[in-house]
């Protein structure tokens, strides 16, 4: 059974960089034809797709986050990563990683709460 | 890249049917047969209920069904059960990104 697990700091200072890791187990990222996504949900609000990457490193991002976000992948470690620069309080959210194709995310991590605060 | 439009809330009694709409544009819902629906219970990760407009993942009851007409997709839940209560989100592939709806709170009366 495919499993995903988010990890990273739970507190980030304003203007700094948010960095998260998603570790995939139960299958190899490099054998998988799906994309690997980051999705976030501010407290009490709806879901927001951030971006996705495939095993070849092809990425696509939410247009309004382009320039601040980078998603990368390390197939040797079966991990993919999120970096979000110049964070503000508006970036406070539960961050999920997921496997997706065409927007259909069938496996999700449990999520990790990231708070932006000084 | 505006969010897809969903009603903020719907409700129904056990055994009844409810339909949740999801309106986008020709650049997302209307342009692709890649609409998906998610159910989310409090403090839980979302669960995929429908993908590719009409398909159900293994384990999702056939009480859940999806459809699309033009720029509007819909999720119908028949035979409502108490455990269906929660938040529902639609999602669509767009030109070079993915967009979610704002979410609909389903209350089972």
mmCIF file of C-alpha atoms in Angstrom:
data_model
loop_
_atom_site.group_PDB
_atom_site.id
_atom_site.type_symbol
_atom_site.label_atom_id
_atom_site.label_comp_id
_atom_site.label_asym_id
_atom_site.label_seq_id
_atom_site.Cartn_x
_atom_site.Cartn_y
_atom_site.Cartn_z
ATOM 1 C CA UNK A 1 0.000 0.000 0.000
ATOM 2 C CA UNK A 2 1.393 3.360 -1.033
ATOM 3 C CA UNK A 3 2.069 5.732 1.857
ATOM 4 C CA UNK A 4 3.227 9.336 1.949
ATOM 5 C CA UNK A 5 4.636 11.222 4.936
ATOM 6 C CA UNK A 6 5.301 14.941 5.182
ATOM 7 C CA UNK A 7 8.115 16.277 7.346
ATOM 8 C CA UNK A 8 9.661 19.652 8.095
ATOM 9 C CA UNK A 9 9.611 22.583 10.505
ATOM 10 C CA UNK A 10 6.280 23.498 12.019
ATOM 11 C CA UNK A 11 7.239 27.147 12.488
ATOM 12 C CA UNK A 12 8.768 29.474 9.916
ATOM 13 C CA UNK A 13 9.614 33.144 10.369
ATOM 14 C CA UNK A 14 8.071 35.730 8.030
ATOM 15 C CA UNK A 15 10.151 36.425 4.898
ATOM 16 C CA UNK A 16 12.041 33.149 5.309
ATOM 17 C CA UNK A 17 11.770 29.919 3.295
ATOM 18 C CA UNK A 18 9.380 27.074 4.035
ATOM 19 C CA UNK A 19 10.928 23.682 3.246
ATOM 20 C CA UNK A 20 9.065 20.377 3.412
ATOM 21 C CA UNK A 21 9.881 16.800 2.437
ATOM 22 C CA UNK A 22 7.474 14.069 1.367
ATOM 23 C CA UNK A 23 8.743 10.518 1.777
ATOM 24 C CA UNK A 24 6.995 7.878 -0.329
ATOM 25 C CA UNK A 25 6.913 4.227 0.698
ATOM 26 C CA UNK A 26 5.266 1.164 -0.766
ATOM 27 C CA UNK A 27 6.214 1.941 -4.361
ATOM 28 C CA UNK A 28 9.017 3.536 -6.313
ATOM 29 C CA UNK A 29 8.565 7.148 -7.436
ATOM 30 C CA UNK A 30 10.699 6.430 -10.488
ATOM 31 C CA UNK A 31 8.444 3.568 -11.639
ATOM 32 C CA UNK A 32 5.287 5.550 -11.201
ATOM 33 C CA UNK A 33 3.592 7.357 -14.074
ATOM 34 C CA UNK A 34 1.722 9.704 -11.738
ATOM 35 C CA UNK A 35 2.653 13.183 -10.627
ATOM 36 C CA UNK A 36 3.525 14.046 -7.040
ATOM 37 C CA UNK A 37 1.735 17.053 -5.622
ATOM 38 C CA UNK A 38 1.766 19.545 -2.802
ATOM 39 C CA UNK A 39 -1.618 20.823 -1.626
ATOM 40 C CA UNK A 40 -2.310 23.121 1.286
ATOM 41 C CA UNK A 41 -5.276 24.149 3.415
ATOM 42 C CA UNK A 42 -5.247 27.281 5.599
ATOM 43 C CA UNK A 43 -7.006 26.804 8.940
ATOM 44 C CA UNK A 44 -10.776 26.760 8.422
ATOM 45 C CA UNK A 45 -10.454 27.288 4.671
ATOM 46 C CA UNK A 46 -10.480 25.279 1.457
ATOM 47 C CA UNK A 47 -7.906 23.265 -0.438
ATOM 48 C CA UNK A 48 -5.316 24.926 -2.637
ATOM 49 C CA UNK A 49 -3.177 23.031 -5.119
ATOM 50 C CA UNK A 50 0.410 24.334 -5.032
ATOM 51 C CA UNK A 51 2.114 22.299 -7.731
ATOM 52 C CA UNK A 52 3.208 18.902 -8.967
ATOM 53 C CA UNK A 53 6.263 17.089 -10.274
ATOM 54 C CA UNK A 54 6.826 13.780 -12.052
ATOM 55 C CA UNK A 55 9.749 11.360 -11.804
ATOM 56 C CA UNK A 56 11.467 13.097 -14.722
ATOM 57 C CA UNK A 57 11.393 16.418 -12.908
ATOM 58 C CA UNK A 58 8.682 18.046 -15.023
ATOM 59 C CA UNK A 59 6.812 20.537 -12.887
ATOM 60 C CA UNK A 60 3.721 22.685 -13.012
ATOM 61 C CA UNK A 61 2.710 25.250 -10.444
ATOM 62 C CA UNK A 62 -0.247 27.351 -9.410
ATOM 63 C CA UNK A 63 0.253 30.508 -11.489
ATOM 64 C CA UNK A 64 -0.054 32.910 -8.543
ATOM 65 C CA UNK A 65 2.737 31.074 -6.696
ATOM 66 C CA UNK A 66 5.192 30.915 -9.577
ATOM 67 C CA UNK A 67 8.387 32.693 -8.651
ATOM 68 C CA UNK A 68 8.041 31.757 -4.981
ATOM 69 C CA UNK A 69 7.656 27.997 -5.181
ATOM 70 C CA UNK A 70 9.996 25.198 -6.203
ATOM 71 C CA UNK A 71 9.158 21.510 -6.202
ATOM 72 C CA UNK A 72 11.974 19.029 -6.687
ATOM 73 C CA UNK A 73 12.415 15.275 -6.545
ATOM 74 C CA UNK A 74 15.048 12.741 -5.486
ATOM 75 C CA UNK A 75 14.116 9.379 -6.942
ATOM 76 C CA UNK A 76 17.075 7.653 -5.235
ATOM 77 C CA UNK A 77 15.558 8.541 -1.853
ATOM 78 C CA UNK A 78 11.933 8.181 -2.991
ATOM 79 C CA UNK A 79 11.283 11.727 -1.829
ATOM 80 C CA UNK A 80 10.018 14.984 -3.251
ATOM 81 C CA UNK A 81 10.307 18.458 -1.796
ATOM 82 C CA UNK A 82 8.598 21.813 -1.474
ATOM 83 C CA UNK A 83 10.314 25.148 -1.070
ATOM 84 C CA UNK A 84 8.255 28.327 -0.693
ATOM 85 C CA UNK A 85 10.159 31.582 -0.427
ATOM 86 C CA UNK A 86 9.327 34.874 1.259
ATOM 87 C CA UNK A 87 6.546 33.454 3.382
ATOM 88 C CA UNK A 88 3.916 35.539 5.137
ATOM 89 C CA UNK A 89 1.140 34.743 7.585
ATOM 90 C CA UNK A 90 -1.051 33.905 4.566
ATOM 91 C CA UNK A 91 1.126 30.841 3.986
ATOM 92 C CA UNK A 92 0.116 29.356 7.343
ATOM 93 C CA UNK A 93 -1.636 26.107 6.478
ATOM 94 C CA UNK A 94 -1.801 22.347 6.698
ATOM 95 C CA UNK A 95 0.465 21.127 3.930
ATOM 96 C CA UNK A 96 -0.300 17.796 2.278
ATOM 97 C CA UNK A 97 1.664 15.764 -0.213
ATOM 98 C CA UNK A 98 -0.198 13.444 -2.550
ATOM 99 C CA UNK A 99 0.036 11.305 -5.651
ATOM 100 C CA UNK A 100 -2.026 12.767 -8.439
ATOM 101 C CA UNK A 101 -2.887 12.556 -12.101
ATOM 102 C CA UNK A 102 -5.094 15.098 -13.819
ATOM 103 C CA UNK A 103 -5.974 16.561 -10.452
ATOM 104 C CA UNK A 104 -7.088 13.220 -9.055
ATOM 105 C CA UNK A 105 -5.082 12.695 -5.880
ATOM 106 C CA UNK A 106 -5.640 9.132 -4.773
ATOM 107 C CA UNK A 107 -3.055 8.799 -2.001
ATOM 108 C CA UNK A 108 -2.417 11.528 0.567
ATOM 109 C CA UNK A 109 -0.116 12.086 3.487
ATOM 110 C CA UNK A 110 -1.617 12.951 6.858
ATOM 111 C CA UNK A 111 -0.487 16.553 6.496
ATOM 112 C CA UNK A 112 1.837 18.786 8.464
ATOM 113 C CA UNK A 113 0.855 22.122 9.961
ATOM 114 C CA UNK A 114 3.183 24.991 9.154
ATOM 115 C CA UNK A 115 2.739 28.270 11.005
ATOM 116 C CA UNK A 116 4.373 31.473 9.801
ATOM 117 C CA UNK A 117 5.044 33.696 12.773
ATOM 118 C CA UNK A 118 7.826 35.675 14.369
ATOM 119 C CA UNK B 1 -6.947 30.941 -12.082
ATOM 120 C CA UNK B 2 -9.988 31.586 -9.944
ATOM 121 C CA UNK B 3 -11.302 28.810 -7.766
ATOM 122 C CA UNK B 4 -14.177 26.758 -9.115
ATOM 123 C CA UNK B 5 -17.585 27.845 -7.779
ATOM 124 C CA UNK B 6 -19.443 25.561 -5.395
ATOM 125 C CA UNK B 7 -22.418 26.251 -3.114
ATOM 126 C CA UNK B 8 -21.252 26.941 0.399
ATOM 127 C CA UNK B 9 -23.637 24.427 1.922
ATOM 128 C CA UNK B 10 -26.214 21.760 1.097
ATOM 129 C CA UNK B 11 -28.285 19.529 3.317
ATOM 130 C CA UNK B 12 -30.504 16.498 3.154
ATOM 131 C CA UNK B 13 -32.183 13.894 5.323
ATOM 132 C CA UNK B 14 -31.000 10.301 5.580
ATOM 133 C CA UNK B 15 -32.040 8.318 2.535
ATOM 134 C CA UNK B 16 -32.482 11.381 0.352
ATOM 135 C CA UNK B 17 -30.273 12.512 -2.541
ATOM 136 C CA UNK B 18 -28.266 15.696 -2.810
ATOM 137 C CA UNK B 19 -26.363 17.218 -5.703
ATOM 138 C CA UNK B 20 -23.394 19.557 -5.412
ATOM 139 C CA UNK B 21 -22.515 21.714 -8.386
ATOM 140 C CA UNK B 22 -19.089 22.926 -9.459
ATOM 141 C CA UNK B 23 -18.877 25.680 -12.048
ATOM 142 C CA UNK B 24 -15.725 26.620 -13.891
ATOM 143 C CA UNK B 25 -14.816 27.809 -17.353
ATOM 144 C CA UNK B 26 -13.839 26.389 -20.705
ATOM 145 C CA UNK B 27 -10.221 26.560 -19.518
ATOM 146 C CA UNK B 28 -10.789 24.039 -16.754
ATOM 147 C CA UNK B 29 -14.040 22.081 -16.162
ATOM 148 C CA UNK B 30 -15.367 22.610 -19.669
ATOM 149 C CA UNK B 31 -12.082 21.897 -21.380
ATOM 150 C CA UNK B 32 -11.012 18.662 -19.735
ATOM 151 C CA UNK B 33 -12.607 15.407 -18.609
ATOM 152 C CA UNK B 34 -10.428 15.533 -15.511
ATOM 153 C CA UNK B 35 -12.839 16.577 -12.787
ATOM 154 C CA UNK B 36 -12.457 14.960 -9.400
ATOM 155 C CA UNK B 37 -14.338 15.185 -6.111
ATOM 156 C CA UNK B 38 -13.060 14.877 -2.548
ATOM 157 C CA UNK B 39 -14.733 14.249 0.786
ATOM 158 C CA UNK B 40 -13.100 15.654 3.902
ATOM 159 C CA UNK B 41 -14.049 14.939 7.479
ATOM 160 C CA UNK B 42 -12.817 17.222 10.288
ATOM 161 C CA UNK B 43 -9.082 16.994 10.949
ATOM 162 C CA UNK B 44 -8.649 14.344 8.244
ATOM 163 C CA UNK B 45 -6.937 14.348 4.881
ATOM 164 C CA UNK B 46 -9.291 14.567 1.883
ATOM 165 C CA UNK B 47 -10.476 11.334 0.293
ATOM 166 C CA UNK B 48 -10.886 10.903 -3.458
ATOM 167 C CA UNK B 49 -14.491 10.005 -4.269
ATOM 168 C CA UNK B 50 -14.759 10.601 -8.029
ATOM 169 C CA UNK B 51 -12.152 11.109 -10.742
ATOM 170 C CA UNK B 52 -12.213 11.659 -14.496
ATOM 171 C CA UNK B 53 -15.737 13.140 -14.071
ATOM 172 C CA UNK B 54 -17.562 9.833 -13.539
ATOM 173 C CA UNK B 55 -15.147 7.166 -12.254
ATOM 174 C CA UNK B 56 -15.163 5.831 -8.699
ATOM 175 C CA UNK B 57 -12.004 4.596 -6.970
ATOM 176 C CA UNK B 58 -12.140 1.129 -5.526
ATOM 177 C CA UNK B 59 -14.057 1.100 -2.259
ATOM 178 C CA UNK B 60 -16.221 4.170 -2.925
ATOM 179 C CA UNK B 61 -19.922 3.225 -2.813
ATOM 180 C CA UNK B 62 -21.956 3.560 -6.001
ATOM 181 C CA UNK B 63 -24.202 5.985 -4.077
ATOM 182 C CA UNK B 64 -21.658 8.577 -5.221
ATOM 183 C CA UNK B 65 -21.829 9.585 -8.865
ATOM 184 C CA UNK B 66 -20.363 12.354 -10.991
ATOM 185 C CA UNK B 67 -21.449 14.139 -14.137
ATOM 186 C CA UNK B 68 -20.537 17.126 -16.270
ATOM 187 C CA UNK B 69 -22.337 19.405 -18.686
ATOM 188 C CA UNK B 70 -20.459 22.235 -20.314
ATOM 189 C CA UNK B 71 -18.530 24.191 -17.701
ATOM 190 C CA UNK B 72 -20.422 22.676 -14.745
ATOM 191 C CA UNK B 73 -19.694 19.402 -13.010
ATOM 192 C CA UNK B 74 -21.803 17.819 -10.323
ATOM 193 C CA UNK B 75 -21.587 15.238 -7.572
ATOM 194 C CA UNK B 76 -24.740 13.378 -6.577
ATOM 195 C CA UNK B 77 -24.969 11.415 -3.345
ATOM 196 C CA UNK B 78 -27.982 9.147 -3.130
ATOM 197 C CA UNK B 79 -29.269 7.307 -0.076
ATOM 198 C CA UNK B 80 -27.677 9.842 2.275
ATOM 199 C CA UNK B 81 -26.071 8.431 5.379
ATOM 200 C CA UNK B 82 -24.887 10.170 8.536
ATOM 201 C CA UNK B 83 -21.261 9.473 7.674
ATOM 202 C CA UNK B 84 -21.619 11.398 4.398
ATOM 203 C CA UNK B 85 -21.636 14.620 6.397
ATOM 204 C CA UNK B 86 -18.517 16.669 5.765
ATOM 205 C CA UNK B 87 -16.881 19.009 3.304
ATOM 206 C CA UNK B 88 -16.783 18.257 -0.411
ATOM 207 C CA UNK B 89 -14.374 19.783 -2.899
ATOM 208 C CA UNK B 90 -14.358 19.597 -6.663
ATOM 209 C CA UNK B 91 -11.108 19.815 -8.589
ATOM 210 C CA UNK B 92 -10.242 20.180 -12.248
ATOM 211 C CA UNK B 93 -7.256 20.012 -14.488
ATOM 212 C CA UNK B 94 -6.748 23.400 -16.133
ATOM 213 C CA UNK B 95 -4.439 24.572 -18.920
ATOM 214 C CA UNK B 96 -1.186 24.113 -17.009
ATOM 215 C CA UNK B 97 -2.287 23.768 -13.429
ATOM 216 C CA UNK B 98 -4.939 22.232 -11.189
ATOM 217 C CA UNK B 99 -7.716 24.196 -9.504
ATOM 218 C CA UNK B 100 -10.000 23.365 -6.586
ATOM 219 C CA UNK B 101 -13.476 24.554 -5.801
ATOM 220 C CA UNK B 102 -14.127 26.546 -2.641
ATOM 221 C CA UNK B 103 -15.795 23.600 -0.922
ATOM 222 C CA UNK B 104 -19.342 22.671 0.082
ATOM 223 C CA UNK B 105 -20.419 21.703 3.570
ATOM 224 C CA UNK B 106 -22.881 18.814 3.494
ATOM 225 C CA UNK B 107 -25.144 18.489 6.507
ATOM 226 C CA UNK B 108 -27.171 15.320 7.036
ATOM 227 C CA UNK B 109 -30.243 16.430 8.950
#
